[in-house]
Short mmCIF file of C-alpha atoms in Angstrom, two decimals:
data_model
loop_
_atom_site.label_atom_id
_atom_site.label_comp_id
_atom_site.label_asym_id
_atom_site.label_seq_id
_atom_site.Cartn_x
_atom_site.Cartn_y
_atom_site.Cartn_z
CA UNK A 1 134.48 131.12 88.24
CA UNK A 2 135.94 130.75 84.99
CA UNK A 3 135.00 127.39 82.91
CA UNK A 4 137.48 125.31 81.24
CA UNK A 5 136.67 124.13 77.45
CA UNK A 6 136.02 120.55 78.09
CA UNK A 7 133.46 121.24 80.37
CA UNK A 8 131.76 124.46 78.70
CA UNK A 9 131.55 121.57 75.81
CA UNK A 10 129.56 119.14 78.34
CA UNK A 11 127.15 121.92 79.45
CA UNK A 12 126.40 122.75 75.63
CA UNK A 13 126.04 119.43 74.86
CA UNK A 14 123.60 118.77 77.82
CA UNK A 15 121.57 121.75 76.96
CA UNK A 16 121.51 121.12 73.07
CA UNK A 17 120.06 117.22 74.04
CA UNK A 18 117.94 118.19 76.69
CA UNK A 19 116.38 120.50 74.63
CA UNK A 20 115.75 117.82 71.56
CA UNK A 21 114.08 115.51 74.40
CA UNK A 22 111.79 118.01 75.87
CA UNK A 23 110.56 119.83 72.78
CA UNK A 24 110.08 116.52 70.71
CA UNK A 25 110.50 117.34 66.75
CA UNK A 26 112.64 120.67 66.57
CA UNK A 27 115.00 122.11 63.91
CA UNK A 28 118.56 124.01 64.80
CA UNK A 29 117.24 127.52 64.67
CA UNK A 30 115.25 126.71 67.10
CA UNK A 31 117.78 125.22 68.99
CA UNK A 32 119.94 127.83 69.16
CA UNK A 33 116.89 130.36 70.21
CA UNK A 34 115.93 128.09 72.90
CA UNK A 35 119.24 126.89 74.60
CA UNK A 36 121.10 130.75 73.70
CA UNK A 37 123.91 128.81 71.61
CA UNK A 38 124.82 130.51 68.40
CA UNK A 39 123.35 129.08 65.38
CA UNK A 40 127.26 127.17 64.30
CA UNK A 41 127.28 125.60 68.04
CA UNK A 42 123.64 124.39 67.29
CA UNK A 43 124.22 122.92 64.42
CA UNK A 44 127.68 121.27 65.29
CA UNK A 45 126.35 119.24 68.59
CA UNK A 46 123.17 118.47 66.69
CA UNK A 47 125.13 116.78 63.79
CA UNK A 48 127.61 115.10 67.36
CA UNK A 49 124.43 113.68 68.12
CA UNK A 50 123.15 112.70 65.02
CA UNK A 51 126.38 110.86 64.48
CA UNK A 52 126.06 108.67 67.74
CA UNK A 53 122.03 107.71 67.07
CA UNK A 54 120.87 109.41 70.00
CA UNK A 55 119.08 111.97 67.68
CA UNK A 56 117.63 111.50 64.41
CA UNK A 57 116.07 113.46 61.14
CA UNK A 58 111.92 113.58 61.56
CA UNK A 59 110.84 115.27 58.01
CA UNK A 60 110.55 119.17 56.98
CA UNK A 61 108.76 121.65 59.31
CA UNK A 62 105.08 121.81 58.01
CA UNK A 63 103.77 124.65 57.46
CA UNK A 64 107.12 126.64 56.96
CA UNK A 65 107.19 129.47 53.62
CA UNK A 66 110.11 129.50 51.73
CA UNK A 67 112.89 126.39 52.14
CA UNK A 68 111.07 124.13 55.46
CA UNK A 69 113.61 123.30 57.80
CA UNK A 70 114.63 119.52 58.82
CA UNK A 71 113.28 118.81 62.15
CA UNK A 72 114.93 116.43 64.79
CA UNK A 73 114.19 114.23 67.28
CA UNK A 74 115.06 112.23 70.24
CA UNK A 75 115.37 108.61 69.03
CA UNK A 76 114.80 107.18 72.14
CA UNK A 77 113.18 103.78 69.95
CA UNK A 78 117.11 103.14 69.56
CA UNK A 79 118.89 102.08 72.76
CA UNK A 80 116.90 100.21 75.44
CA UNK A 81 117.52 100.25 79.46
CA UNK A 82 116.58 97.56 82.04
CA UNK A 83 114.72 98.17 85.54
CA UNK A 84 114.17 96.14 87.92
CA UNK A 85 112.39 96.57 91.46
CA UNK A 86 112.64 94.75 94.36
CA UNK A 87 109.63 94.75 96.25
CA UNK A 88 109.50 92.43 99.42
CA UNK A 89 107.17 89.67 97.92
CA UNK A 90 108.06 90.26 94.10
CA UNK A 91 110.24 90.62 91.72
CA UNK A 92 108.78 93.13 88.89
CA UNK A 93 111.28 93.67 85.84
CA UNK A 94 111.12 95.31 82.33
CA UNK A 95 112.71 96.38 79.14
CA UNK A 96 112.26 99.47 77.72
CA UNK A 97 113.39 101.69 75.36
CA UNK A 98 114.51 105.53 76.41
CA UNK A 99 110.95 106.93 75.64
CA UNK A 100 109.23 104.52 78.03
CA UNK A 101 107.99 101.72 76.09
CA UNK A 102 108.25 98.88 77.64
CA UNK A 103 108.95 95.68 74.93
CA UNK A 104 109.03 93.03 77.44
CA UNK A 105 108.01 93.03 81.20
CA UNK A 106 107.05 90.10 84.24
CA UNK A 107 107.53 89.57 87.62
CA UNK A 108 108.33 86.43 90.00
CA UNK A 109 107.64 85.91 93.68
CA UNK A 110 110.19 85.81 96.35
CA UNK A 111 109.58 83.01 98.55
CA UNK A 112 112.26 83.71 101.20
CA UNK A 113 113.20 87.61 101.03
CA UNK A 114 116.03 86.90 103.63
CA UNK A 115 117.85 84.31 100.83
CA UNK A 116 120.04 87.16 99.93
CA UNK A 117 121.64 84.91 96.99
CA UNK A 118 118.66 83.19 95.87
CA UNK A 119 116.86 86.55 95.75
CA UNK A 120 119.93 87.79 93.56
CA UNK A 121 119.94 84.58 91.20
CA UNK A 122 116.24 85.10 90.79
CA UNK A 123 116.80 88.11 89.54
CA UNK A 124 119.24 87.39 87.38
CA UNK A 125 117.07 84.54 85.47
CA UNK A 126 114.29 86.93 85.46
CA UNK A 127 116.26 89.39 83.36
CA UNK A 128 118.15 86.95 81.05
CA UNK A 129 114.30 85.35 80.47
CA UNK A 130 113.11 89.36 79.05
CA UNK A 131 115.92 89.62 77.22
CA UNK A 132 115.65 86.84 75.45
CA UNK A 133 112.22 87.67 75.00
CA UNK A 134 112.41 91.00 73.98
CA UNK A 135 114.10 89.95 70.68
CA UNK A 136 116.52 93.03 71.18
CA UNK A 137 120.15 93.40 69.87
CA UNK A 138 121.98 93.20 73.61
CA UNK A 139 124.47 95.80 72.48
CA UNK A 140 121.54 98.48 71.94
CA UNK A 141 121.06 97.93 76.04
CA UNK A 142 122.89 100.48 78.22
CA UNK A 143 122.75 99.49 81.36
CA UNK A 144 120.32 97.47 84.33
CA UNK A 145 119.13 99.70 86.75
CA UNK A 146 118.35 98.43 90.02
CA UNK A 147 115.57 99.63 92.73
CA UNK A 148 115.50 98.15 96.55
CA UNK A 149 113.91 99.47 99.70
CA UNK A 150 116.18 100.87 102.50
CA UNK A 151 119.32 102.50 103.09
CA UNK A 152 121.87 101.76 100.23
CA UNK A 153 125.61 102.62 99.70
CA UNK A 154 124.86 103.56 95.96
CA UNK A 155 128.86 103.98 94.87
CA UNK A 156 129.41 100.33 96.04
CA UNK A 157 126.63 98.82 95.29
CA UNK A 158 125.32 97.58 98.22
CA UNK A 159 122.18 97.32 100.30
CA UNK A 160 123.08 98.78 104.44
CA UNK A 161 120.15 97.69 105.53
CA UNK A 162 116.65 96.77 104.42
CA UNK A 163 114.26 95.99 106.94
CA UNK A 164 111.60 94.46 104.26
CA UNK A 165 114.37 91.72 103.16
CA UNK A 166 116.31 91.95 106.77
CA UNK A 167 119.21 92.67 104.56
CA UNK A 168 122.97 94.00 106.62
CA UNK A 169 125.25 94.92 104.31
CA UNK A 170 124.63 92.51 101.31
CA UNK A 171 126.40 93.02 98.31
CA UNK A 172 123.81 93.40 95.07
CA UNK A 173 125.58 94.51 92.36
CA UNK A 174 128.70 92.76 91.95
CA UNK A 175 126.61 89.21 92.13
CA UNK A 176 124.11 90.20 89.80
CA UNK A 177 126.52 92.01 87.62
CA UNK A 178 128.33 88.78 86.97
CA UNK A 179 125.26 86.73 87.35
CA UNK A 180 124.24 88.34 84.12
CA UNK A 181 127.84 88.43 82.28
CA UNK A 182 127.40 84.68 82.91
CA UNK A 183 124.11 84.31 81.13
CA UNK A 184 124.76 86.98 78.36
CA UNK A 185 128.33 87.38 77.83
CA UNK A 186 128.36 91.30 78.68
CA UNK A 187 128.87 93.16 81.77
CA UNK A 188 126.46 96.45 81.38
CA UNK A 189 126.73 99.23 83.35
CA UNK A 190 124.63 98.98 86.43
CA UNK A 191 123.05 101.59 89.01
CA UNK A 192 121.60 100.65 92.49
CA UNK A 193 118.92 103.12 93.80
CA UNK A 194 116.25 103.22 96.75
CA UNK A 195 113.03 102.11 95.58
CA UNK A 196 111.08 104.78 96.27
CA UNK A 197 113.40 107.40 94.62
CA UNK A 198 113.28 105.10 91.48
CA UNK A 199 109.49 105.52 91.69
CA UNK A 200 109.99 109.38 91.47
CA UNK A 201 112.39 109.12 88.68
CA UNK A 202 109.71 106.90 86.56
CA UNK A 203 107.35 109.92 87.51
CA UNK A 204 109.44 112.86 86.64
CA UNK A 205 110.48 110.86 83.21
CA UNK A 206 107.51 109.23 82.00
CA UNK A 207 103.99 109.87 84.94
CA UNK A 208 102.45 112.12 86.56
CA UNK A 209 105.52 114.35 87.72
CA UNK A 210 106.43 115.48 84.10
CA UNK A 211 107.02 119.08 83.32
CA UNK A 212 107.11 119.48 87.29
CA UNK A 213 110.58 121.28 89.09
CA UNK A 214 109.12 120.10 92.52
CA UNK A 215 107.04 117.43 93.36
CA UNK A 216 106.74 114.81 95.93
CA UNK A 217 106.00 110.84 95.39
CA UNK A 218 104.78 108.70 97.62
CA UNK A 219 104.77 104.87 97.64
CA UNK A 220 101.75 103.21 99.56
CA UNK A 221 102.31 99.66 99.27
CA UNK A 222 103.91 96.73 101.95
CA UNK A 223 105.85 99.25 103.20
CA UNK A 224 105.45 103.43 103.43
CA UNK A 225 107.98 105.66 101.31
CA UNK A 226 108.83 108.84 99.60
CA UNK A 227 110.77 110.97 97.53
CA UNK A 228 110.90 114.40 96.50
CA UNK A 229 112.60 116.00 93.27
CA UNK A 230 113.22 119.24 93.28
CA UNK A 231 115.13 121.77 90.49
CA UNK A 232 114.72 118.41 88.41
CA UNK A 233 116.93 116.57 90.98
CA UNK A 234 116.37 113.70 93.37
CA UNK A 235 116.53 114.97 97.06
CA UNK A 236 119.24 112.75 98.65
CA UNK A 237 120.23 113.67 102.05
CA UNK A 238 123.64 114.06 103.60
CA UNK A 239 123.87 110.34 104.03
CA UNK A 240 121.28 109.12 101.44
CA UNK A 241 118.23 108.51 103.88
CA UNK A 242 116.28 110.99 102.92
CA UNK A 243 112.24 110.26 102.49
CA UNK A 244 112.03 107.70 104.79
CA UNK A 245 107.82 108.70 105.39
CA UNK A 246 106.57 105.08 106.64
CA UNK A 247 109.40 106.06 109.62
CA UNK A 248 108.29 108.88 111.44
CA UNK A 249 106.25 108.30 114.75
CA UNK A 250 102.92 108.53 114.66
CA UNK A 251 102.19 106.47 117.79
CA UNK A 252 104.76 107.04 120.56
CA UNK A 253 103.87 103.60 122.31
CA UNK A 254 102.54 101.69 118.82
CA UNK A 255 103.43 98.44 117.24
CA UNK A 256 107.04 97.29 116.72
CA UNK A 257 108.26 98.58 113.04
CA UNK A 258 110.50 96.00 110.85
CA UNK A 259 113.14 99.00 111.36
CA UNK A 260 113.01 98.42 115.34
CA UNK A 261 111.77 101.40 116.31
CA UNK A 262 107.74 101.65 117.70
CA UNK A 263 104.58 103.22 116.05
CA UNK A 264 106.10 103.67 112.73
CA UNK A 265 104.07 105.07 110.27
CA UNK A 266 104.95 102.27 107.99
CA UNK A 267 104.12 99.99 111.47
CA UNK A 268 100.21 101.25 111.13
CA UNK A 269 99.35 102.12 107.67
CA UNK A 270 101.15 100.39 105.32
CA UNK A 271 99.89 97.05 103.38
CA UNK A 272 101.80 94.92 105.87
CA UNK A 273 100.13 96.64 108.88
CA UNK A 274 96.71 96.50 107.55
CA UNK A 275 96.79 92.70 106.85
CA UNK A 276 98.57 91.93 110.08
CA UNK A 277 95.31 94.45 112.25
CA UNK A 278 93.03 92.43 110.38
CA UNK A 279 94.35 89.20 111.25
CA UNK A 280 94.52 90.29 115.21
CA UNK A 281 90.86 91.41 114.80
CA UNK A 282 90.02 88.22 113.27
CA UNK A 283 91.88 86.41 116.03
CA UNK A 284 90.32 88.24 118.49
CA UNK A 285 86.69 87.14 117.52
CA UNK A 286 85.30 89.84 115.77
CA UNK A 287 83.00 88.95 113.16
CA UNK A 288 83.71 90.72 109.90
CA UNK A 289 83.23 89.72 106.14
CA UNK A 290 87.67 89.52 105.35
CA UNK A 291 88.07 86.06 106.70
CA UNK A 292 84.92 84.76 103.64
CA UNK A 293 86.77 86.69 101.24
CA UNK A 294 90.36 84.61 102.20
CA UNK A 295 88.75 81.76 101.34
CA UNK A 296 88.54 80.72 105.36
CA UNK A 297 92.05 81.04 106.04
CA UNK A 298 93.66 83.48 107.82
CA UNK A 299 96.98 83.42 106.91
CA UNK A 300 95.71 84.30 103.33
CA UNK A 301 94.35 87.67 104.83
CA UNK A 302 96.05 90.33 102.66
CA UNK A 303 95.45 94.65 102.47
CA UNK A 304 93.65 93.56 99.02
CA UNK A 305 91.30 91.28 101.38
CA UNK A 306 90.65 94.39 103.59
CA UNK A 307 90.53 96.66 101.03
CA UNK A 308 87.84 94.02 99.02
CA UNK A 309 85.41 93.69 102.33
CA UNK A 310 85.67 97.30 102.77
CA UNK A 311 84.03 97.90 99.60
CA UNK A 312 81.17 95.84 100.58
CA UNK A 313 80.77 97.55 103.75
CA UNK A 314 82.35 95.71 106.02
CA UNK A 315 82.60 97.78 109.41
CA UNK A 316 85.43 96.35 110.67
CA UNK A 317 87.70 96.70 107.27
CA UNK A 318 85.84 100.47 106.67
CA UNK A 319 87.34 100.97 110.17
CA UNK A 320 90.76 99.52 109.60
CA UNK A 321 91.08 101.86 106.04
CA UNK A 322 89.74 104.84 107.61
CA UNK A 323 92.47 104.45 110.22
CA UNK A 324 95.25 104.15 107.75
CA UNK A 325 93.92 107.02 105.76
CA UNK A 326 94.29 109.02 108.50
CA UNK A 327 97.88 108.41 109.23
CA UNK A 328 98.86 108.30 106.30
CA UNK A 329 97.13 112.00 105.79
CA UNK A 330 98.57 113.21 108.40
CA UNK A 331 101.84 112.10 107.39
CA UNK A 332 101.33 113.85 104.05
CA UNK A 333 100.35 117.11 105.76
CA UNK A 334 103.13 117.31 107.60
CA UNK A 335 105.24 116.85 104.34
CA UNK A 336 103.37 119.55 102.56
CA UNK A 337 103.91 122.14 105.61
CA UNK A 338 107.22 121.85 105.65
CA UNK A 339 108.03 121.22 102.15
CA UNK A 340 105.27 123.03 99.91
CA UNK A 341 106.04 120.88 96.93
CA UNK A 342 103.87 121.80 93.81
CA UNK A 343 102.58 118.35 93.60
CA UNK A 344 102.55 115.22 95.02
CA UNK A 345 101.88 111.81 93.71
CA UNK A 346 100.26 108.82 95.20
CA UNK A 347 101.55 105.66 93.63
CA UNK A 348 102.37 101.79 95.06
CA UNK A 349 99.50 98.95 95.31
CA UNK A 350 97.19 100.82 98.09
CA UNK A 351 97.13 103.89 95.69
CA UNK A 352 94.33 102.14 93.78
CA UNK A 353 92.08 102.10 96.07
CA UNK A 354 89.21 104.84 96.14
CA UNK A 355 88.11 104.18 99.62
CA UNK A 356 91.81 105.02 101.30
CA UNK A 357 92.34 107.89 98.74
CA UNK A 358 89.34 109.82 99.54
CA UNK A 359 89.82 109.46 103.91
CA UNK A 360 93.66 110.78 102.66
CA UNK A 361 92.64 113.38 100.89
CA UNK A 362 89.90 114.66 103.53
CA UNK A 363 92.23 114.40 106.10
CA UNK A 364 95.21 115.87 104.15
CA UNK A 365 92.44 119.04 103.46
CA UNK A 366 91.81 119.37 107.66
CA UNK A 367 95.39 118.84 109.03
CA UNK A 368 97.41 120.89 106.24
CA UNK A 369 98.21 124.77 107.54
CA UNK A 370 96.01 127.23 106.61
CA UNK A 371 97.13 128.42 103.34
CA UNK A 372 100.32 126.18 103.32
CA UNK A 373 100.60 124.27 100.45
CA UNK A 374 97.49 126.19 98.69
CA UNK A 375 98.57 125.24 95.01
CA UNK A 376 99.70 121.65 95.70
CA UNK A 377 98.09 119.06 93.49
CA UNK A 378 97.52 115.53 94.89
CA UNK A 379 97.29 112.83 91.95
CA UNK A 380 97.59 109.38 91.77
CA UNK A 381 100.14 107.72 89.17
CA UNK A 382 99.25 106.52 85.99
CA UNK A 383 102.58 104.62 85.96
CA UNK A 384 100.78 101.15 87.58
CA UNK A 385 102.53 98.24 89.15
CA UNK A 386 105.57 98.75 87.28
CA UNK A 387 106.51 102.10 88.33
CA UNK A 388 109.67 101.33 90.18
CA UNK A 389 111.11 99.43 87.60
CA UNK A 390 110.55 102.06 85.10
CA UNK A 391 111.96 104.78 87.07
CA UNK A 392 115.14 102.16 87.83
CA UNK A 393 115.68 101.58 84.11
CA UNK A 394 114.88 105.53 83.72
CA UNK A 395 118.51 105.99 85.79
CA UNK A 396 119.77 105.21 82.06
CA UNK A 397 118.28 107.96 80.55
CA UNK A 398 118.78 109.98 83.19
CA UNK A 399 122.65 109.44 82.49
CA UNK A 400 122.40 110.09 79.06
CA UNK A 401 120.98 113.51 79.36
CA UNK A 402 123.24 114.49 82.27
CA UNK A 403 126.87 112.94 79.78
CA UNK A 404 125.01 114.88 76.75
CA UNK A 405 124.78 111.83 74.85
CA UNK A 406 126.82 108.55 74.67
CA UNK A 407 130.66 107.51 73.54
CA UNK A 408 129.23 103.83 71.84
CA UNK A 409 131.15 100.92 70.95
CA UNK A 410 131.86 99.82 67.72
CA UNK A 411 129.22 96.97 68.47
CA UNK A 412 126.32 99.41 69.56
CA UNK A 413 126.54 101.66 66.48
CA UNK A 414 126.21 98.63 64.18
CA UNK A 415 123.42 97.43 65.76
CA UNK A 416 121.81 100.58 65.49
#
């Protein structure tokens, strides 16, 4: 298949940046060993990029005889990307800059997830507030990237269906978009993306999944979740539903899911479910230490609760994690027979705690195929709360490597 010039020029210009993010502090011999260019292609994209800001000059090689070379680098520290993730109960946002920095981060609660537009308008305020806070030139910002859970039509912008925020076909972008040109007086570029692949794109960028072609993440929090990235790319799916862990059946006659099908994984293991099984135990008269530890009341019965009278030895709550651990193990067996991913990461709330990690990990050990998935590592992230909102404003980055750097306005090169 024969290339055209204009795109032979893209593929250069990916592999020439690419290269300058992943090795750090490089200089353009080494540039054109590494990516196979010849030394005058090297050097021309190099000086492309140096011209836009998206790579700078870092000093002489040390250590070098004769003339040291100038080294380059990635000046991520010059543009900055927002994320934002929609979890059912919060809001979490950040800014950033390209090498993962965070300059300004909070989150707000959602009172009424079903309040499409006031969920929308909250977010809005919430990124206007960091912002304002960050202190950042708003030109030096490329773009909001947005993560939700469900199924999502990414070109339009829209949410299908979220069974967390009982969301049909709600529009998201377009609202907040203008929401935001409102409050700031620009209209970025903006990216919608499932909430759990954003989690694997903060891990592939800036967690536990870096320097990794294929690895699995896995978000155990109020709901159940995955994503896989494989040859550096997120696994999709013909219609975008890919990953969807927490819905697989695990009990063909169990509990009623949020996504109104029965015995859901996410219906028996997730946050949600272990709150709600507490509660019903509670109700049900048996005597355990999680109602003392929610202050008397049960409606203030959360997974942390469970997860807090578990670690004082608790039966019923050591019973209730051991249980989730075990479908939830199972679940992650399954995914490493079929899929033998190198590695797979454990991240969202319940991935803190010790007590459901170790019953996943002895269970993962028993139900896994003999000899399937023998060199798969199972970590937990390092990325914390925020790690959907850093993969969302990651998308940013991500587009910047894949266009081989940026065409700026007059306005972002002057505030560079």
């Amino acid at each position: 298949m024969r290339v055209d010039k204009f795109t032979l020029a893209l593929m250069n210009r990916r592999l020439v940046l690419k290269t300058i993010w992943e090795r750090g502090a490089i200089n353009k011999a080494e540039i054109a060993r590494r990516t196979g260019l010849s030394l005058p292609t090297a050097i021309k994209i190099t000086d492309e990029l140096l011209d836009n800001r998206i790579v700078r000059s870092c000093g002489r090689q040390e250590g070098a005889s004769g003339k040291r070379p100038e080294m380059y680098e990635f000046a991520g520290d010059c543009y900055y990307s927002v994320g934002i993730d929609f979890a059912p109960t919060v809001l979490r946002a950040l800014v950033m800059d390209l090498n993962g920095m965070p300059v300004a981060k909070a989150k707000r609660p959602i009172p009424v997830p079903e309040d499409a537009d006031a969920v929308i308008q909250t977010a809005a305020e919430l990124i206007d507030q960091l912002l304002r806070e960050s202190g950042i030139p708003l030109h030096r910002v490329l773009g909001v990237g947005v993560g939700v859970p469900g199924i999502l039509d990414l070109d339009q912008g829209r949410v299908l269906f979220s069974p967390n925020f009982h969301w049909e076909d709600v529009a998201l972008l377009e609202p907040l978009g203008r929401l935001l040109l409102q409050r700031t007086s620009i209209r970025w570029p903006m990216r919608l993306e499932n909430s759990n692949r954003a989690m694997a794109l903060g891990e592939q960028f800036f967690g536990s999944g870096v320097g990794y072609h294929y690895f699995i993440c896995i978000n155990l929090g109020y709901g159940i979740g995955a994503a896989a990235i494989e040859n550096g790319e997120l696994c999709v799916g013909a219609s975008g539903t890919s990953g969807e862990l927490g819905h697989i059946t695990v009990e063909k006659d169990g509990p009623l899911c949020t996504c109104g099908n029965n015995g859901c994984l996410e219906a028996v293991a997730s946050g949600r479910a272990i709150a709600q099984q507490a509660r019903n135990l509670i109700s049900s008269g048996v005597k355990t230490r999680i109602l003392e530890l929610a202050g008397g009341n049960i409606e203030r019965v959360e997974a942390k609760t469970v997860f807090a009278a578990a670690r004082e030895q608790d039966v019923a709550a050591l019973d209730l994690v051991r249980r989730a651990g075990e479908y939830i193990g199972i679940g992650i067996a399954s995914y490493i027979n079929l899929l033998d991913p190198e590695k797979i990461v454990l991240a969202g709330g319940m991935s803190n705690e010790s007590l459901l990690i170790g019953q996943i990990q002895k269970v993962v050990k028993i139900r896994r195929m003999r000899f399937a998935g023998r060199r798969v590592k199972l970590r937990v992230s390092n990325l914390g709360e925020y790690g959907t909102a850093i993969g969302a404003a990651a998308i940013q980055l991500k587009t910047l490597l894949r266009q081989g750097g940026l065409s700026l306005t007059k306005e972002q090169e002057e505030a560079v």
